[in-house]
Amino acid sequence: MIYIFLVLLLLLYSCEPNNKEAIKTYTLNHELIMEDDDIIGSPLDLIIKDTLLIVLDKTEEPFLLYDITKSKHIKSFGSYGNGPKEFNSLHQITSLEKKMFI
């Protein structure tokens, strides 16, 4: 019984931080990101390119463009489907230098 008590005491002692200053406190503040009424329904992916936030969404118009500096929705475009200029399945946006791949 004494051995269990000693092992338990050593375990509890080792769990305490050695330096009380190592414990940091963080304050969270609310910040308004978008003032627009635009709603991002079910985002699949997003990427930031220069001053643009590009969101790939599951909604009717899958591409949403936002201006980060002004916190405003710029444009929505694209559509899902099997026809010309329509997208069948979208999953990810990737940026490489000045080009974007979907």
JSON list of C-alpha atoms in Angstrom, two decimals:
[
{"chain": "A", "resi": 1, "resn": "MET", "atom": "CA", "xyz": [0.00, 0.00, 0.00]},
{"chain": "A", "resi": 2, "resn": "ILE", "atom": "CA", "xyz": [2.85, 2.38, 0.79]},
{"chain": "A", "resi": 3, "resn": "TYR", "atom": "CA", "xyz": [4.41, 1.68, -2.62]},
{"chain": "A", "resi": 4, "resn": "ILE", "atom": "CA", "xyz": [1.18, 2.62, -4.38]},
{"chain": "A", "resi": 5, "resn": "PHE", "atom": "CA", "xyz": [0.98, 5.82, -2.33]},
{"chain": "A", "resi": 6, "resn": "LEU", "atom": "CA", "xyz": [4.59, 6.75, -3.19]},
{"chain": "A", "resi": 7, "resn": "VAL", "atom": "CA", "xyz": [4.12, 6.05, -6.89]},
{"chain": "A", "resi": 8, "resn": "LEU", "atom": "CA", "xyz": [0.90, 8.08, -6.91]},
{"chain": "A", "resi": 9, "resn": "LEU", "atom": "CA", "xyz": [2.61, 10.92, -5.06]},
{"chain": "A", "resi": 10, "resn": "LEU", "atom": "CA", "xyz": [5.50, 10.95, -7.56]},
{"chain": "A", "resi": 11, "resn": "LEU", "atom": "CA", "xyz": [3.10, 10.95, -10.52]},
{"chain": "A", "resi": 12, "resn": "LEU", "atom": "CA", "xyz": [1.08, 13.83, -9.14]},
{"chain": "A", "resi": 13, "resn": "TYR", "atom": "CA", "xyz": [4.20, 15.82, -8.27]},
{"chain": "A", "resi": 14, "resn": "SER", "atom": "CA", "xyz": [5.64, 15.32, -11.76]},
{"chain": "A", "resi": 15, "resn": "CYS", "atom": "CA", "xyz": [2.47, 16.68, -13.39]},
{"chain": "A", "resi": 16, "resn": "GLU", "atom": "CA", "xyz": [2.88, 20.16, -11.89]},
{"chain": "A", "resi": 17, "resn": "PRO", "atom": "CA", "xyz": [4.72, 22.75, -13.98]},
{"chain": "A", "resi": 18, "resn": "ASN", "atom": "CA", "xyz": [8.21, 23.49, -12.70]},
{"chain": "A", "resi": 19, "resn": "ASN", "atom": "CA", "xyz": [8.00, 27.14, -13.62]},
{"chain": "A", "resi": 20, "resn": "LYS", "atom": "CA", "xyz": [4.87, 29.02, -12.60]},
{"chain": "A", "resi": 21, "resn": "GLU", "atom": "CA", "xyz": [5.69, 31.68, -15.23]},
{"chain": "A", "resi": 22, "resn": "ALA", "atom": "CA", "xyz": [5.33, 29.03, -17.96]},
{"chain": "A", "resi": 23, "resn": "ILE", "atom": "CA", "xyz": [1.55, 29.21, -17.58]},
{"chain": "A", "resi": 24, "resn": "LYS", "atom": "CA", "xyz": [0.25, 31.79, -20.05]},
{"chain": "A", "resi": 25, "resn": "THR", "atom": "CA", "xyz": [-3.13, 33.47, -20.16]},
{"chain": "A", "resi": 26, "resn": "TYR", "atom": "CA", "xyz": [-4.75, 34.37, -23.47]},
{"chain": "A", "resi": 27, "resn": "THR", "atom": "CA", "xyz": [-7.61, 36.78, -24.02]},
{"chain": "A", "resi": 28, "resn": "LEU", "atom": "CA", "xyz": [-10.05, 36.15, -26.87]},
{"chain": "A", "resi": 29, "resn": "ASN", "atom": "CA", "xyz": [-11.68, 39.12, -28.56]},
{"chain": "A", "resi": 30, "resn": "HIS", "atom": "CA", "xyz": [-14.60, 39.13, -30.96]},
{"chain": "A", "resi": 31, "resn": "GLU", "atom": "CA", "xyz": [-13.73, 40.67, -34.30]},
{"chain": "A", "resi": 32, "resn": "LEU", "atom": "CA", "xyz": [-16.22, 41.35, -37.09]},
{"chain": "A", "resi": 33, "resn": "ILE", "atom": "CA", "xyz": [-14.88, 39.69, -40.22]},
{"chain": "A", "resi": 34, "resn": "MET", "atom": "CA", "xyz": [-17.61, 40.28, -42.79]},
{"chain": "A", "resi": 35, "resn": "GLU", "atom": "CA", "xyz": [-20.25, 43.00, -42.71]},
{"chain": "A", "resi": 36, "resn": "ASP", "atom": "CA", "xyz": [-21.98, 41.54, -45.75]},
{"chain": "A", "resi": 37, "resn": "ASP", "atom": "CA", "xyz": [-25.18, 39.48, -45.52]},
{"chain": "A", "resi": 38, "resn": "ASP", "atom": "CA", "xyz": [-23.66, 36.82, -47.77]},
{"chain": "A", "resi": 39, "resn": "ILE", "atom": "CA", "xyz": [-23.75, 33.35, -46.24]},
{"chain": "A", "resi": 40, "resn": "ILE", "atom": "CA", "xyz": [-21.20, 30.63, -46.85]},
{"chain": "A", "resi": 41, "resn": "GLY", "atom": "CA", "xyz": [-23.36, 27.48, -46.76]},
{"chain": "A", "resi": 42, "resn": "SER", "atom": "CA", "xyz": [-21.10, 24.42, -46.71]},
{"chain": "A", "resi": 43, "resn": "PRO", "atom": "CA", "xyz": [-17.50, 25.34, -47.50]},
{"chain": "A", "resi": 44, "resn": "LEU", "atom": "CA", "xyz": [-15.35, 22.61, -49.00]},
{"chain": "A", "resi": 45, "resn": "ASP", "atom": "CA", "xyz": [-12.08, 24.54, -49.16]},
{"chain": "A", "resi": 46, "resn": "LEU", "atom": "CA", "xyz": [-10.74, 28.07, -49.04]},
{"chain": "A", "resi": 47, "resn": "ILE", "atom": "CA", "xyz": [-7.59, 29.84, -50.07]},
{"chain": "A", "resi": 48, "resn": "ILE", "atom": "CA", "xyz": [-6.20, 33.36, -49.65]},
{"chain": "A", "resi": 49, "resn": "LYS", "atom": "CA", "xyz": [-4.53, 34.80, -52.73]},
{"chain": "A", "resi": 50, "resn": "ASP", "atom": "CA", "xyz": [-3.19, 38.36, -52.44]},
{"chain": "A", "resi": 51, "resn": "THR", "atom": "CA", "xyz": [-6.17, 40.30, -51.04]},
{"chain": "A", "resi": 52, "resn": "LEU", "atom": "CA", "xyz": [-8.80, 37.75, -52.08]},
{"chain": "A", "resi": 53, "resn": "LEU", "atom": "CA", "xyz": [-10.43, 35.04, -50.03]},
{"chain": "A", "resi": 54, "resn": "ILE", "atom": "CA", "xyz": [-11.68, 32.36, -52.43]},
{"chain": "A", "resi": 55, "resn": "VAL", "atom": "CA", "xyz": [-14.18, 29.91, -51.00]},
{"chain": "A", "resi": 56, "resn": "LEU", "atom": "CA", "xyz": [-15.21, 26.65, -52.64]},
{"chain": "A", "resi": 57, "resn": "ASP", "atom": "CA", "xyz": [-18.77, 25.97, -51.49]},
{"chain": "A", "resi": 58, "resn": "LYS", "atom": "CA", "xyz": [-21.41, 23.24, -51.97]},
{"chain": "A", "resi": 59, "resn": "THR", "atom": "CA", "xyz": [-24.10, 25.81, -52.83]},
{"chain": "A", "resi": 60, "resn": "GLU", "atom": "CA", "xyz": [-25.55, 26.59, -56.29]},
{"chain": "A", "resi": 61, "resn": "GLU", "atom": "CA", "xyz": [-22.67, 28.94, -57.11]},
{"chain": "A", "resi": 62, "resn": "PRO", "atom": "CA", "xyz": [-19.60, 27.11, -55.80]},
{"chain": "A", "resi": 63, "resn": "PHE", "atom": "CA", "xyz": [-17.04, 29.93, -56.10]},
{"chain": "A", "resi": 64, "resn": "LEU", "atom": "CA", "xyz": [-17.29, 32.88, -53.71]},
{"chain": "A", "resi": 65, "resn": "LEU", "atom": "CA", "xyz": [-14.82, 35.78, -53.84]},
{"chain": "A", "resi": 66, "resn": "TYR", "atom": "CA", "xyz": [-14.26, 38.15, -50.92]},
{"chain": "A", "resi": 67, "resn": "ASP", "atom": "CA", "xyz": [-12.03, 41.20, -50.63]},
{"chain": "A", "resi": 68, "resn": "ILE", "atom": "CA", "xyz": [-10.12, 40.76, -47.37]},
{"chain": "A", "resi": 69, "resn": "THR", "atom": "CA", "xyz": [-9.09, 44.41, -47.07]},
{"chain": "A", "resi": 70, "resn": "LYS", "atom": "CA", "xyz": [-12.69, 45.68, -47.32]},
{"chain": "A", "resi": 71, "resn": "SER", "atom": "CA", "xyz": [-14.38, 42.62, -45.72]},
{"chain": "A", "resi": 72, "resn": "LYS", "atom": "CA", "xyz": [-16.86, 42.52, -48.59]},
{"chain": "A", "resi": 73, "resn": "HIS", "atom": "CA", "xyz": [-18.30, 39.85, -50.86]},
{"chain": "A", "resi": 74, "resn": "ILE", "atom": "CA", "xyz": [-17.24, 40.59, -54.45]},
{"chain": "A", "resi": 75, "resn": "LYS", "atom": "CA", "xyz": [-18.77, 37.91, -56.61]},
{"chain": "A", "resi": 76, "resn": "SER", "atom": "CA", "xyz": [-20.22, 34.39, -56.73]},
{"chain": "A", "resi": 77, "resn": "PHE", "atom": "CA", "xyz": [-19.95, 32.31, -59.89]},
{"chain": "A", "resi": 78, "resn": "GLY", "atom": "CA", "xyz": [-19.91, 28.81, -61.35]},
{"chain": "A", "resi": 79, "resn": "SER", "atom": "CA", "xyz": [-22.50, 26.05, -61.22]},
{"chain": "A", "resi": 80, "resn": "TYR", "atom": "CA", "xyz": [-22.74, 22.34, -60.62]},
{"chain": "A", "resi": 81, "resn": "GLY", "atom": "CA", "xyz": [-23.87, 20.04, -63.42]},
{"chain": "A", "resi": 82, "resn": "ASN", "atom": "CA", "xyz": [-22.74, 17.90, -66.35]},
{"chain": "A", "resi": 83, "resn": "GLY", "atom": "CA", "xyz": [-22.94, 20.48, -69.11]},
{"chain": "A", "resi": 84, "resn": "PRO", "atom": "CA", "xyz": [-20.36, 22.81, -70.60]},
{"chain": "A", "resi": 85, "resn": "LYS", "atom": "CA", "xyz": [-18.84, 25.27, -68.13]},
{"chain": "A", "resi": 86, "resn": "GLU", "atom": "CA", "xyz": [-20.37, 23.31, -65.23]},
{"chain": "A", "resi": 87, "resn": "PHE", "atom": "CA", "xyz": [-18.59, 21.37, -62.51]},
{"chain": "A", "resi": 88, "resn": "ASN", "atom": "CA", "xyz": [-19.50, 17.81, -61.63]},
{"chain": "A", "resi": 89, "resn": "SER", "atom": "CA", "xyz": [-17.51, 17.40, -58.43]},
{"chain": "A", "resi": 90, "resn": "LEU", "atom": "CA", "xyz": [-15.32, 19.92, -56.64]},
{"chain": "A", "resi": 91, "resn": "HIS", "atom": "CA", "xyz": [-13.06, 19.14, -53.68]},
{"chain": "A", "resi": 92, "resn": "GLN", "atom": "CA", "xyz": [-10.05, 21.43, -53.34]},
{"chain": "A", "resi": 93, "resn": "ILE", "atom": "CA", "xyz": [-8.43, 24.69, -54.47]},
{"chain": "A", "resi": 94, "resn": "THR", "atom": "CA", "xyz": [-4.65, 24.84, -54.84]},
{"chain": "A", "resi": 95, "resn": "SER", "atom": "CA", "xyz": [-2.47, 27.81, -55.69]},
{"chain": "A", "resi": 96, "resn": "LEU", "atom": "CA", "xyz": [0.93, 27.62, -57.33]},
{"chain": "A", "resi": 97, "resn": "GLU", "atom": "CA", "xyz": [2.63, 30.93, -58.10]},
{"chain": "A", "resi": 98, "resn": "LYS", "atom": "CA", "xyz": [0.13, 32.96, -60.17]},
{"chain": "A", "resi": 99, "resn": "LYS", "atom": "CA", "xyz": [-2.05, 29.99, -61.17]},
{"chain": "A", "resi": 100, "resn": "MET", "atom": "CA", "xyz": [-4.94, 28.34, -59.37]},
{"chain": "A", "resi": 101, "resn": "PHE", "atom": "CA", "xyz": [-6.00, 24.73, -59.75]},
{"chain": "A", "resi": 102, "resn": "ILE", "atom": "CA", "xyz": [-9.36, 23.23, -58.81]}
]
